[in-house]
JSON list of C-alpha atoms and ligand atoms in Angstrom, two decimals:
[
{"chain": "A", "resi": 1, "resn": "UNK", "atom": "CA", "xyz": [25.73, 2.32, -19.62]},
{"chain": "A", "resi": 2, "resn": "UNK", "atom": "CA", "xyz": [28.40, 0.19, -21.25]},
{"chain": "A", "resi": 3, "resn": "UNK", "atom": "CA", "xyz": [29.54, 1.11, -24.74]},
{"chain": "A", "resi": 4, "resn": "UNK", "atom": "CA", "xyz": [27.44, -1.56, -26.48]},
{"chain": "A", "resi": 5, "resn": "UNK", "atom": "CA", "xyz": [24.29, -0.32, -24.74]},
{"chain": "A", "resi": 6, "resn": "UNK", "atom": "CA", "xyz": [25.19, 3.24, -25.69]},
{"chain": "A", "resi": 7, "resn": "UNK", "atom": "CA", "xyz": [25.79, 2.31, -29.32]},
{"chain": "A", "resi": 8, "resn": "UNK", "atom": "CA", "xyz": [22.51, 0.39, -29.54]},
{"chain": "A", "resi": 9, "resn": "UNK", "atom": "CA", "xyz": [20.65, 3.37, -28.10]},
{"chain": "A", "resi": 10, "resn": "UNK", "atom": "CA", "xyz": [22.25, 5.66, -30.70]},
{"chain": "A", "resi": 11, "resn": "UNK", "atom": "CA", "xyz": [21.46, 3.35, -33.63]},
{"chain": "A", "resi": 12, "resn": "UNK", "atom": "CA", "xyz": [17.89, 2.76, -32.48]},
{"chain": "A", "resi": 13, "resn": "UNK", "atom": "CA", "xyz": [17.43, 6.53, -32.29]},
{"chain": "A", "resi": 14, "resn": "UNK", "atom": "CA", "xyz": [18.85, 6.87, -35.84]},
{"chain": "A", "resi": 15, "resn": "UNK", "atom": "CA", "xyz": [16.41, 4.23, -37.04]},
{"chain": "A", "resi": 16, "resn": "UNK", "atom": "CA", "xyz": [13.52, 6.05, -35.42]},
{"chain": "A", "resi": 17, "resn": "UNK", "atom": "CA", "xyz": [14.58, 9.37, -36.96]},
{"chain": "A", "resi": 18, "resn": "UNK", "atom": "CA", "xyz": [14.97, 7.76, -40.40]},
{"chain": "A", "resi": 19, "resn": "UNK", "atom": "CA", "xyz": [11.50, 6.22, -40.10]},
{"chain": "A", "resi": 20, "resn": "UNK", "atom": "CA", "xyz": [10.06, 9.64, -39.28]},
{"chain": "A", "resi": 21, "resn": "UNK", "atom": "CA", "xyz": [11.92, 11.38, -42.12]},
{"chain": "A", "resi": 22, "resn": "UNK", "atom": "CA", "xyz": [10.80, 8.72, -44.60]},
{"chain": "A", "resi": 23, "resn": "UNK", "atom": "CA", "xyz": [7.23, 8.85, -43.21]},
{"chain": "A", "resi": 24, "resn": "UNK", "atom": "CA", "xyz": [7.45, 5.17, -42.43]},
{"chain": "A", "resi": 25, "resn": "UNK", "atom": "CA", "xyz": [5.49, 3.67, -39.49]},
{"chain": "A", "resi": 26, "resn": "UNK", "atom": "CA", "xyz": [7.29, 3.41, -36.18]},
{"chain": "A", "resi": 27, "resn": "UNK", "atom": "CA", "xyz": [9.02, 0.05, -35.90]},
{"chain": "A", "resi": 28, "resn": "UNK", "atom": "CA", "xyz": [8.70, -0.79, -39.60]},
{"chain": "A", "resi": 29, "resn": "UNK", "atom": "CA", "xyz": [12.46, -1.27, -39.91]},
{"chain": "A", "resi": 30, "resn": "UNK", "atom": "CA", "xyz": [13.95, -4.18, -38.02]},
{"chain": "A", "resi": 31, "resn": "UNK", "atom": "CA", "xyz": [17.50, -4.07, -36.67]},
{"chain": "A", "resi": 32, "resn": "UNK", "atom": "CA", "xyz": [19.76, -7.00, -37.49]},
{"chain": "A", "resi": 33, "resn": "UNK", "atom": "CA", "xyz": [22.89, -6.80, -35.33]},
{"chain": "A", "resi": 34, "resn": "UNK", "atom": "CA", "xyz": [25.83, -8.05, -37.40]},
{"chain": "A", "resi": 35, "resn": "UNK", "atom": "CA", "xyz": [28.19, -9.69, -34.92]},
{"chain": "A", "resi": 36, "resn": "UNK", "atom": "CA", "xyz": [30.79, -11.23, -37.24]},
{"chain": "A", "resi": 37, "resn": "UNK", "atom": "CA", "xyz": [34.30, -11.28, -35.73]},
{"chain": "A", "resi": 38, "resn": "UNK", "atom": "CA", "xyz": [32.86, -10.17, -32.36]},
{"chain": "A", "resi": 39, "resn": "UNK", "atom": "CA", "xyz": [32.91, -12.42, -29.27]},
{"chain": "A", "resi": 40, "resn": "UNK", "atom": "CA", "xyz": [29.88, -14.17, -27.79]},
{"chain": "A", "resi": 41, "resn": "UNK", "atom": "CA", "xyz": [30.12, -11.77, -24.83]},
{"chain": "A", "resi": 42, "resn": "UNK", "atom": "CA", "xyz": [29.22, -8.84, -27.09]},
{"chain": "A", "resi": 43, "resn": "UNK", "atom": "CA", "xyz": [26.17, -10.72, -28.35]},
{"chain": "A", "resi": 44, "resn": "UNK", "atom": "CA", "xyz": [25.15, -11.52, -24.76]},
{"chain": "A", "resi": 45, "resn": "UNK", "atom": "CA", "xyz": [25.47, -7.83, -23.85]},
{"chain": "A", "resi": 46, "resn": "UNK", "atom": "CA", "xyz": [23.23, -6.85, -26.78]},
{"chain": "A", "resi": 47, "resn": "UNK", "atom": "CA", "xyz": [20.76, -9.60, -25.85]},
{"chain": "A", "resi": 48, "resn": "UNK", "atom": "CA", "xyz": [20.45, -8.26, -22.33]},
{"chain": "A", "resi": 49, "resn": "UNK", "atom": "CA", "xyz": [19.23, -4.94, -23.74]},
{"chain": "A", "resi": 50, "resn": "UNK", "atom": "CA", "xyz": [16.62, -6.63, -25.90]},
{"chain": "A", "resi": 51, "resn": "UNK", "atom": "CA", "xyz": [18.31, -7.46, -29.21]},
{"chain": "A", "resi": 52, "resn": "UNK", "atom": "CA", "xyz": [17.18, -10.85, -30.59]},
{"chain": "A", "resi": 53, "resn": "UNK", "atom": "CA", "xyz": [18.25, -10.96, -34.26]},
{"chain": "A", "resi": 54, "resn": "UNK", "atom": "CA", "xyz": [21.95, -11.42, -35.01]},
{"chain": "A", "resi": 55, "resn": "UNK", "atom": "CA", "xyz": [23.73, -11.75, -38.37]},
{"chain": "A", "resi": 56, "resn": "UNK", "atom": "CA", "xyz": [26.85, -13.81, -39.02]},
{"chain": "A", "resi": 57, "resn": "UNK", "atom": "CA", "xyz": [28.99, -14.25, -42.16]},
{"chain": "A", "resi": 58, "resn": "UNK", "atom": "CA", "xyz": [31.38, -17.05, -41.35]},
{"chain": "A", "resi": 59, "resn": "UNK", "atom": "CA", "xyz": [29.90, -20.47, -40.70]},
{"chain": "A", "resi": 60, "resn": "UNK", "atom": "CA", "xyz": [32.47, -21.98, -38.32]},
{"chain": "A", "resi": 61, "resn": "UNK", "atom": "CA", "xyz": [32.63, -18.83, -36.24]},
{"chain": "A", "resi": 62, "resn": "UNK", "atom": "CA", "xyz": [28.84, -18.64, -36.08]},
{"chain": "A", "resi": 63, "resn": "UNK", "atom": "CA", "xyz": [28.39, -22.27, -35.03]},
{"chain": "A", "resi": 64, "resn": "UNK", "atom": "CA", "xyz": [30.88, -21.81, -32.21]},
{"chain": "A", "resi": 65, "resn": "UNK", "atom": "CA", "xyz": [29.05, -18.74, -30.89]},
{"chain": "A", "resi": 66, "resn": "UNK", "atom": "CA", "xyz": [25.70, -20.51, -31.22]},
{"chain": "A", "resi": 67, "resn": "UNK", "atom": "CA", "xyz": [27.01, -23.24, -28.92]},
{"chain": "A", "resi": 68, "resn": "UNK", "atom": "CA", "xyz": [28.28, -20.73, -26.40]},
{"chain": "A", "resi": 69, "resn": "UNK", "atom": "CA", "xyz": [24.91, -18.95, -26.48]},
{"chain": "A", "resi": 70, "resn": "UNK", "atom": "CA", "xyz": [22.68, -22.02, -26.66]},
{"chain": "A", "resi": 71, "resn": "UNK", "atom": "CA", "xyz": [20.68, -20.88, -23.62]},
{"chain": "A", "resi": 72, "resn": "UNK", "atom": "CA", "xyz": [19.65, -17.64, -25.37]},
{"chain": "A", "resi": 73, "resn": "UNK", "atom": "CA", "xyz": [16.57, -17.32, -27.54]},
{"chain": "A", "resi": 74, "resn": "UNK", "atom": "CA", "xyz": [18.38, -15.82, -30.54]},
{"chain": "A", "resi": 75, "resn": "UNK", "atom": "CA", "xyz": [17.22, -15.68, -34.14]},
{"chain": "A", "resi": 76, "resn": "UNK", "atom": "CA", "xyz": [20.35, -16.30, -36.22]},
{"chain": "A", "resi": 77, "resn": "UNK", "atom": "CA", "xyz": [20.68, -14.87, -39.73]},
{"chain": "A", "resi": 78, "resn": "UNK", "atom": "CA", "xyz": [23.31, -16.10, -42.18]},
{"chain": "A", "resi": 79, "resn": "UNK", "atom": "CA", "xyz": [24.41, -13.18, -44.37]},
{"chain": "A", "resi": 80, "resn": "UNK", "atom": "CA", "xyz": [27.73, -14.32, -45.87]},
{"chain": "A", "resi": 81, "resn": "UNK", "atom": "CA", "xyz": [28.72, -16.01, -49.13]},
{"chain": "A", "resi": 82, "resn": "UNK", "atom": "CA", "xyz": [27.52, -19.65, -49.28]},
{"chain": "A", "resi": 83, "resn": "UNK", "atom": "CA", "xyz": [29.56, -22.54, -50.62]},
{"chain": "A", "resi": 84, "resn": "UNK", "atom": "CA", "xyz": [27.37, -25.40, -51.80]},
{"chain": "A", "resi": 85, "resn": "UNK", "atom": "CA", "xyz": [29.15, -27.91, -49.55]},
{"chain": "A", "resi": 86, "resn": "UNK", "atom": "CA", "xyz": [28.22, -25.81, -46.48]},
{"chain": "A", "resi": 87, "resn": "UNK", "atom": "CA", "xyz": [24.47, -25.66, -46.96]},
{"chain": "A", "resi": 88, "resn": "UNK", "atom": "CA", "xyz": [23.59, -28.43, -44.50]},
{"chain": "A", "resi": 89, "resn": "UNK", "atom": "CA", "xyz": [24.80, -26.75, -41.28]},
{"chain": "A", "resi": 90, "resn": "UNK", "atom": "CA", "xyz": [23.28, -23.49, -42.51]},
{"chain": "A", "resi": 91, "resn": "UNK", "atom": "CA", "xyz": [19.91, -25.21, -43.05]},
{"chain": "A", "resi": 92, "resn": "UNK", "atom": "CA", "xyz": [20.15, -26.74, -39.58]},
{"chain": "A", "resi": 93, "resn": "UNK", "atom": "CA", "xyz": [21.34, -23.81, -37.50]},
{"chain": "A", "resi": 94, "resn": "UNK", "atom": "CA", "xyz": [19.84, -20.59, -38.85]},
{"chain": "A", "resi": 95, "resn": "UNK", "atom": "CA", "xyz": [16.38, -19.02, -39.00]},
{"chain": "A", "resi": 96, "resn": "UNK", "atom": "CA", "xyz": [17.17, -16.79, -41.98]},
{"chain": "A", "resi": 97, "resn": "UNK", "atom": "CA", "xyz": [19.57, -16.77, -44.95]},
{"chain": "A", "resi": 98, "resn": "UNK", "atom": "CA", "xyz": [20.00, -13.44, -46.77]},
{"chain": "A", "resi": 99, "resn": "UNK", "atom": "CA", "xyz": [22.64, -14.39, -49.30]},
{"chain": "A", "resi": 100, "resn": "UNK", "atom": "CA", "xyz": [21.03, -16.92, -51.63]},
{"chain": "A", "resi": 101, "resn": "UNK", "atom": "CA", "xyz": [22.14, -16.14, -55.17]},
{"chain": "A", "resi": 102, "resn": "UNK", "atom": "CA", "xyz": [21.48, -19.30, -57.15]},
{"chain": "A", "resi": 103, "resn": "UNK", "atom": "CA", "xyz": [18.87, -22.00, -57.46]},
{"chain": "A", "resi": 104, "resn": "UNK", "atom": "CA", "xyz": [21.22, -24.84, -56.58]},
{"chain": "A", "resi": 105, "resn": "UNK", "atom": "CA", "xyz": [21.92, -23.33, -53.15]},
{"chain": "A", "resi": 106, "resn": "UNK", "atom": "CA", "xyz": [18.21, -22.80, -52.51]},
{"chain": "A", "resi": 107, "resn": "UNK", "atom": "CA", "xyz": [17.39, -26.38, -53.51]},
{"chain": "A", "resi": 108, "resn": "UNK", "atom": "CA", "xyz": [20.01, -27.77, -51.16]},
{"chain": "A", "resi": 109, "resn": "UNK", "atom": "CA", "xyz": [18.83, -25.58, -48.28]},
{"chain": "A", "resi": 110, "resn": "UNK", "atom": "CA", "xyz": [15.26, -26.77, -48.85]},
{"chain": "A", "resi": 111, "resn": "UNK", "atom": "CA", "xyz": [16.26, -30.45, -48.98]},
{"chain": "A", "resi": 112, "resn": "UNK", "atom": "CA", "xyz": [18.43, -30.11, -45.90]},
{"chain": "A", "resi": 113, "resn": "UNK", "atom": "CA", "xyz": [16.10, -28.05, -43.72]},
{"chain": "A", "resi": 114, "resn": "UNK", "atom": "CA", "xyz": [15.15, -30.36, -40.82]},
{"chain": "A", "resi": 115, "resn": "UNK", "atom": "CA", "xyz": [11.46, -31.28, -40.51]},
{"chain": "A", "resi": 116, "resn": "UNK", "atom": "CA", "xyz": [11.34, -30.27, -36.86]},
{"chain": "A", "resi": 117, "resn": "UNK", "atom": "CA", "xyz": [12.16, -26.65, -37.73]},
{"chain": "A", "resi": 118, "resn": "UNK", "atom": "CA", "xyz": [9.87, -24.12, -39.44]},
{"chain": "A", "resi": 119, "resn": "UNK", "atom": "CA", "xyz": [10.66, -23.29, -43.08]},
{"chain": "A", "resi": 120, "resn": "UNK", "atom": "CA", "xyz": [13.91, -21.38, -43.53]},
{"chain": "A", "resi": 121, "resn": "UNK", "atom": "CA", "xyz": [13.38, -17.68, -44.27]},
{"chain": "A", "resi": 122, "resn": "UNK", "atom": "CA", "xyz": [15.17, -16.67, -47.47]},
{"chain": "A", "resi": 123, "resn": "UNK", "atom": "CA", "xyz": [16.25, -13.45, -49.13]},
{"chain": "A", "resi": 124, "resn": "UNK", "atom": "CA", "xyz": [17.74, -13.46, -52.61]},
{"chain": "A", "resi": 125, "resn": "UNK", "atom": "CA", "xyz": [20.90, -11.41, -52.91]},
{"chain": "A", "resi": 126, "resn": "UNK", "atom": "CA", "xyz": [20.80, -9.05, -55.88]},
{"chain": "A", "resi": 127, "resn": "UNK", "atom": "CA", "xyz": [23.77, -7.25, -57.41]},
{"chain": "A", "resi": 128, "resn": "UNK", "atom": "CA", "xyz": [22.58, -3.67, -57.85]},
{"chain": "A", "resi": 129, "resn": "UNK", "atom": "CA", "xyz": [25.90, -1.96, -58.43]},
{"chain": "A", "resi": 130, "resn": "UNK", "atom": "CA", "xyz": [26.83, -3.31, -61.87]},
{"chain": "A", "resi": 131, "resn": "UNK", "atom": "CA", "xyz": [30.07, -4.62, -60.48]},
{"chain": "A", "resi": 132, "resn": "UNK", "atom": "CA", "xyz": [31.21, -7.86, -62.04]},
{"chain": "A", "resi": 133, "resn": "UNK", "atom": "CA", "xyz": [33.06, -8.83, -58.85]},
{"chain": "A", "resi": 134, "resn": "UNK", "atom": "CA", "xyz": [30.12, -8.50, -56.43]},
{"chain": "A", "resi": 135, "resn": "UNK", "atom": "CA", "xyz": [28.07, -11.53, -55.56]},
{"chain": "A", "resi": 136, "resn": "UNK", "atom": "CA", "xyz": [24.35, -11.58, -56.16]},
{"chain": "A", "resi": 137, "resn": "UNK", "atom": "CA", "xyz": [22.17, -12.22, -59.16]},
{"chain": "A", "resi": 138, "resn": "UNK", "atom": "CA", "xyz": [21.46, -9.65, -61.83]},
{"chain": "A", "resi": 139, "resn": "UNK", "atom": "CA", "xyz": [18.20, -7.77, -61.53]},
{"chain": "A", "resi": 140, "resn": "UNK", "atom": "CA", "xyz": [17.02, -9.17, -64.87]},
{"chain": "A", "resi": 141, "resn": "UNK", "atom": "CA", "xyz": [17.32, -12.72, -63.50]},
{"chain": "A", "resi": 142, "resn": "UNK", "atom": "CA", "xyz": [15.39, -11.95, -60.31]},
{"chain": "A", "resi": 143, "resn": "UNK", "atom": "CA", "xyz": [11.80, -12.72, -61.47]},
{"chain": "A", "resi": 144, "resn": "UNK", "atom": "CA", "xyz": [12.76, -16.23, -62.62]},
{"chain": "A", "resi": 145, "resn": "UNK", "atom": "CA", "xyz": [14.68, -17.03, -59.44]},
{"chain": "A", "resi": 146, "resn": "UNK", "atom": "CA", "xyz": [11.81, -15.74, -57.28]},
{"chain": "A", "resi": 147, "resn": "UNK", "atom": "CA", "xyz": [9.44, -18.00, -59.19]},
{"chain": "A", "resi": 148, "resn": "UNK", "atom": "CA", "xyz": [11.70, -21.05, -58.71]},
{"chain": "A", "resi": 149, "resn": "UNK", "atom": "CA", "xyz": [12.73, -20.50, -55.09]},
{"chain": "A", "resi": 150, "resn": "UNK", "atom": "CA", "xyz": [9.15, -19.65, -54.13]},
{"chain": "A", "resi": 151, "resn": "UNK", "atom": "CA", "xyz": [8.15, -23.24, -54.95]},
{"chain": "A", "resi": 152, "resn": "UNK", "atom": "CA", "xyz": [10.67, -24.99, -52.72]},
{"chain": "A", "resi": 153, "resn": "UNK", "atom": "CA", "xyz": [8.80, -26.67, -49.86]},
{"chain": "A", "resi": 154, "resn": "UNK", "atom": "CA", "xyz": [11.09, -26.14, -46.88]},
{"chain": "A", "resi": 155, "resn": "UNK", "atom": "CA", "xyz": [11.88, -22.50, -47.64]},
{"chain": "A", "resi": 156, "resn": "UNK", "atom": "CA", "xyz": [9.86, -19.36, -47.07]},
{"chain": "A", "resi": 157, "resn": "UNK", "atom": "CA", "xyz": [10.92, -16.77, -49.62]},
{"chain": "A", "resi": 158, "resn": "UNK", "atom": "CA", "xyz": [10.73, -13.40, -47.88]},
{"chain": "A", "resi": 159, "resn": "UNK", "atom": "CA", "xyz": [12.41, -10.89, -50.18]},
{"chain": "A", "resi": 160, "resn": "UNK", "atom": "CA", "xyz": [15.72, -9.48, -51.35]},
{"chain": "A", "resi": 161, "resn": "UNK", "atom": "CA", "xyz": [19.05, -8.40, -49.95]},
{"chain": "A", "resi": 162, "resn": "UNK", "atom": "CA", "xyz": [21.57, -6.02, -51.51]},
{"chain": "A", "resi": 163, "resn": "UNK", "atom": "CA", "xyz": [25.04, -4.74, -50.70]},
{"chain": "A", "resi": 164, "resn": "UNK", "atom": "CA", "xyz": [25.62, -1.80, -53.02]},
{"chain": "A", "resi": 165, "resn": "UNK", "atom": "CA", "xyz": [29.02, -0.37, -53.72]},
{"chain": "A", "resi": 166, "resn": "UNK", "atom": "CA", "xyz": [29.78, 2.17, -50.93]},
{"chain": "A", "resi": 167, "resn": "UNK", "atom": "CA", "xyz": [28.91, 5.75, -51.92]},
{"chain": "A", "resi": 168, "resn": "UNK", "atom": "CA", "xyz": [29.31, 8.97, -49.96]},
{"chain": "A", "resi": 169, "resn": "UNK", "atom": "CA", "xyz": [26.59, 10.89, -51.76]},
{"chain": "A", "resi": 170, "resn": "UNK", "atom": "CA", "xyz": [23.08, 10.41, -50.39]},
{"chain": "A", "resi": 171, "resn": "UNK", "atom": "CA", "xyz": [21.30, 10.36, -53.75]},
{"chain": "A", "resi": 172, "resn": "UNK", "atom": "CA", "xyz": [23.86, 7.92, -55.11]},
{"chain": "A", "resi": 173, "resn": "UNK", "atom": "CA", "xyz": [23.14, 5.68, -52.10]},
{"chain": "A", "resi": 174, "resn": "UNK", "atom": "CA", "xyz": [19.39, 5.83, -52.76]},
{"chain": "A", "resi": 175, "resn": "UNK", "atom": "CA", "xyz": [19.33, 5.03, -56.48]},
{"chain": "A", "resi": 176, "resn": "UNK", "atom": "CA", "xyz": [20.27, 1.33, -56.56]},
{"chain": "A", "resi": 177, "resn": "UNK", "atom": "CA", "xyz": [17.91, 0.55, -53.66]},
{"chain": "A", "resi": 178, "resn": "UNK", "atom": "CA", "xyz": [15.10, 2.38, -55.43]},
{"chain": "A", "resi": 179, "resn": "UNK", "atom": "CA", "xyz": [15.59, 0.37, -58.62]},
{"chain": "A", "resi": 180, "resn": "UNK", "atom": "CA", "xyz": [15.51, -2.94, -56.76]},
{"chain": "A", "resi": 181, "resn": "UNK", "atom": "CA", "xyz": [12.56, -1.96, -54.56]},
{"chain": "A", "resi": 182, "resn": "UNK", "atom": "CA", "xyz": [10.49, -0.97, -57.58]},
{"chain": "A", "resi": 183, "resn": "UNK", "atom": "CA", "xyz": [11.45, -4.09, -59.51]},
{"chain": "A", "resi": 184, "resn": "UNK", "atom": "CA", "xyz": [10.23, -6.30, -56.65]},
{"chain": "A", "resi": 185, "resn": "UNK", "atom": "CA", "xyz": [7.04, -4.28, -56.09]},
{"chain": "A", "resi": 186, "resn": "UNK", "atom": "CA", "xyz": [6.33, -4.56, -59.80]},
{"chain": "A", "resi": 187, "resn": "UNK", "atom": "CA", "xyz": [6.01, -8.35, -59.39]},
{"chain": "A", "resi": 188, "resn": "UNK", "atom": "CA", "xyz": [2.95, -7.86, -57.17]},
{"chain": "A", "resi": 189, "resn": "UNK", "atom": "CA", "xyz": [3.83, -10.57, -54.71]},
{"chain": "A", "resi": 190, "resn": "UNK", "atom": "CA", "xyz": [2.52, -9.68, -51.29]},
{"chain": "A", "resi": 191, "resn": "UNK", "atom": "CA", "xyz": [4.46, -12.62, -49.77]},
{"chain": "A", "resi": 192, "resn": "UNK", "atom": "CA", "xyz": [7.70, -10.71, -50.36]},
{"chain": "A", "resi": 193, "resn": "UNK", "atom": "CA", "xyz": [7.75, -8.54, -47.25]},
{"chain": "A", "resi": 194, "resn": "UNK", "atom": "CA", "xyz": [11.48, -8.14, -46.62]},
{"chain": "A", "resi": 195, "resn": "UNK", "atom": "CA", "xyz": [13.93, -5.66, -48.06]},
{"chain": "A", "resi": 196, "resn": "UNK", "atom": "CA", "xyz": [17.28, -6.34, -46.41]},
{"chain": "A", "resi": 197, "resn": "UNK", "atom": "CA", "xyz": [18.82, -2.96, -47.28]},
{"chain": "A", "resi": 198, "resn": "UNK", "atom": "CA", "xyz": [21.28, -0.79, -45.43]},
{"chain": "A", "resi": 199, "resn": "UNK", "atom": "CA", "xyz": [24.44, -1.01, -43.33]},
{"chain": "A", "resi": 200, "resn": "UNK", "atom": "CA", "xyz": [26.20, 1.38, -40.94]},
{"chain": "A", "resi": 201, "resn": "UNK", "atom": "CA", "xyz": [27.16, 3.78, -43.74]},
{"chain": "A", "resi": 202, "resn": "UNK", "atom": "CA", "xyz": [23.87, 4.14, -45.61]},
{"chain": "A", "resi": 203, "resn": "UNK", "atom": "CA", "xyz": [20.97, 3.34, -43.31]},
{"chain": "A", "resi": 204, "resn": "UNK", "atom": "CA", "xyz": [19.10, 6.63, -43.86]},
{"chain": "A", "resi": 205, "resn": "UNK", "atom": "CA", "xyz": [19.13, 6.17, -47.65]},
{"chain": "A", "resi": 206, "resn": "UNK", "atom": "CA", "xyz": [18.13, 2.51, -47.33]},
{"chain": "A", "resi": 207, "resn": "UNK", "atom": "CA", "xyz": [15.18, 3.34, -45.07]},
{"chain": "A", "resi": 208, "resn": "UNK", "atom": "CA", "xyz": [13.97, 6.11, -47.35]},
{"chain": "A", "resi": 209, "resn": "UNK", "atom": "CA", "xyz": [13.94, 3.55, -50.20]},
{"chain": "A", "resi": 210, "resn": "UNK", "atom": "CA", "xyz": [11.86, 0.91, -48.43]},
{"chain": "A", "resi": 211, "resn": "UNK", "atom": "CA", "xyz": [14.23, -1.10, -46.24]},
{"chain": "A", "resi": 212, "resn": "UNK", "atom": "CA", "xyz": [12.45, -3.33, -43.72]},
{"chain": "A", "resi": 213, "resn": "UNK", "atom": "CA", "xyz": [15.64, -4.63, -42.14]},
{"chain": "A", "resi": 214, "resn": "UNK", "atom": "CA", "xyz": [19.00, -2.94, -41.75]},
{"chain": "A", "resi": 215, "resn": "UNK", "atom": "CA", "xyz": [22.13, -5.01, -41.15]},
{"chain": "A", "resi": 216, "resn": "UNK", "atom": "CA", "xyz": [24.35, -3.04, -38.79]},
{"chain": "A", "resi": 217, "resn": "UNK", "atom": "CA", "xyz": [27.71, -4.15, -37.47]},
{"chain": "A", "resi": 218, "resn": "UNK", "atom": "CA", "xyz": [30.30, -1.43, -36.92]},
{"chain": "A", "resi": 219, "resn": "UNK", "atom": "CA", "xyz": [27.92, 1.18, -35.51]},
{"chain": "A", "resi": 220, "resn": "UNK", "atom": "CA", "xyz": [26.78, -1.31, -32.82]},
{"chain": "A", "resi": 221, "resn": "UNK", "atom": "CA", "xyz": [29.90, -3.28, -31.95]},
{"chain": "A", "resi": 222, "resn": "UNK", "atom": "CA", "xyz": [32.74, -0.99, -33.09]},
{"chain": "A", "resi": 223, "resn": "UNK", "atom": "CA", "xyz": [35.32, -1.42, -35.82]},
{"chain": "A", "resi": 224, "resn": "UNK", "atom": "CA", "xyz": [36.29, -4.90, -36.90]},
{"chain": "A", "resi": 225, "resn": "UNK", "atom": "CA", "xyz": [39.91, -5.96, -37.25]},
{"chain": "A", "resi": 226, "resn": "UNK", "atom": "CA", "xyz": [40.85, -5.68, -40.94]},
{"chain": "A", "resi": 227, "resn": "UNK", "atom": "CA", "xyz": [40.95, -9.09, -42.58]},
{"chain": "B", "resi": 1, "resn": "LIG", "atom": "C1", "xyz": [29.54, -6.97, -42.38]},
{"chain": "B", "resi": 1, "resn": "LIG", "atom": "C2", "xyz": [28.23, -6.89, -43.03]},
{"chain": "B", "resi": 1, "resn": "LIG", "atom": "C3", "xyz": [27.27, -5.95, -42.63]},
{"chain": "B", "resi": 1, "resn": "LIG", "atom": "C4", "xyz": [27.54, -4.91, -41.55]},
{"chain": "B", "resi": 1, "resn": "LIG", "atom": "O1", "xyz": [28.36, -3.93, -42.04]},
{"chain": "B", "resi": 1, "resn": "LIG", "atom": "P1", "xyz": [28.73, -2.61, -41.17]},
{"chain": "B", "resi": 1, "resn": "LIG", "atom": "O2", "xyz": [29.30, -1.69, -42.17]},
{"chain": "B", "resi": 1, "resn": "LIG", "atom": "O3", "xyz": [29.73, -3.06, -40.15]},
{"chain": "B", "resi": 1, "resn": "LIG", "atom": "O4", "xyz": [27.49, -2.11, -40.55]},
{"chain": "B", "resi": 1, "resn": "LIG", "atom": "C5", "xyz": [26.05, -5.97, -43.25]},
{"chain": "B", "resi": 1, "resn": "LIG", "atom": "N1", "xyz": [25.76, -6.85, -44.23]},
{"chain": "B", "resi": 1, "resn": "LIG", "atom": "C6", "xyz": [26.64, -7.77, -44.65]},
{"chain": "B", "resi": 1, "resn": "LIG", "atom": "C7", "xyz": [26.25, -8.73, -45.72]},
{"chain": "B", "resi": 1, "resn": "LIG", "atom": "C8", "xyz": [27.90, -7.82, -44.07]},
{"chain": "B", "resi": 1, "resn": "LIG", "atom": "O5", "xyz": [28.78, -8.73, -44.51]}
]
């Protein structure tokens, strides 16, 4: 087995174990392979062993890889910060966007989503670490934004995404996810079925707190060059 296949096998086993520990149904947590900074060849290798959902942060880099991999049936997720002048190519070339944090961006994505594509799947990014620097809306603003984005015709609002401040301690990893999960559940909207929680360093905690999709980069593709 090559190293990508080995890493995928390890992560899939970790997901399965975390599902068991959290008493979650088998397969209830989807794996999003975060391929930012990695070459198209790595994505092709993962595709050959069954991976279909890939996450990218940088628009130009993602569009280039999408061209190289045009023959593959990949579901592309945009997970990086969004500038409002970049919404059109995102609306045209992705199936999912996880990082919507203001109404203006959502409105543009809805207007610019081509008619020949299904509605764009959307997660709202929420800041759950009380850090002024982190992107994402405040939890108190979430109900209003859900209400507004849920009405946009060319979007399908699916749920929330969070990138908490990295913590070593397991309980400290769980707490912010738990708060956000409960806040969303409290709204009683059965259409919100996606909790985009968890990265390489905290996937067990995220799964125990209700994650339905983990975004894993390093553990699958190896370390990234530092920026
Ligand atoms: C890079 C990135 C990930 C993957 O992080 P790893 O620590 O490499 O698993 C997940 N989510 C977002 C939003 C990212 O930017």
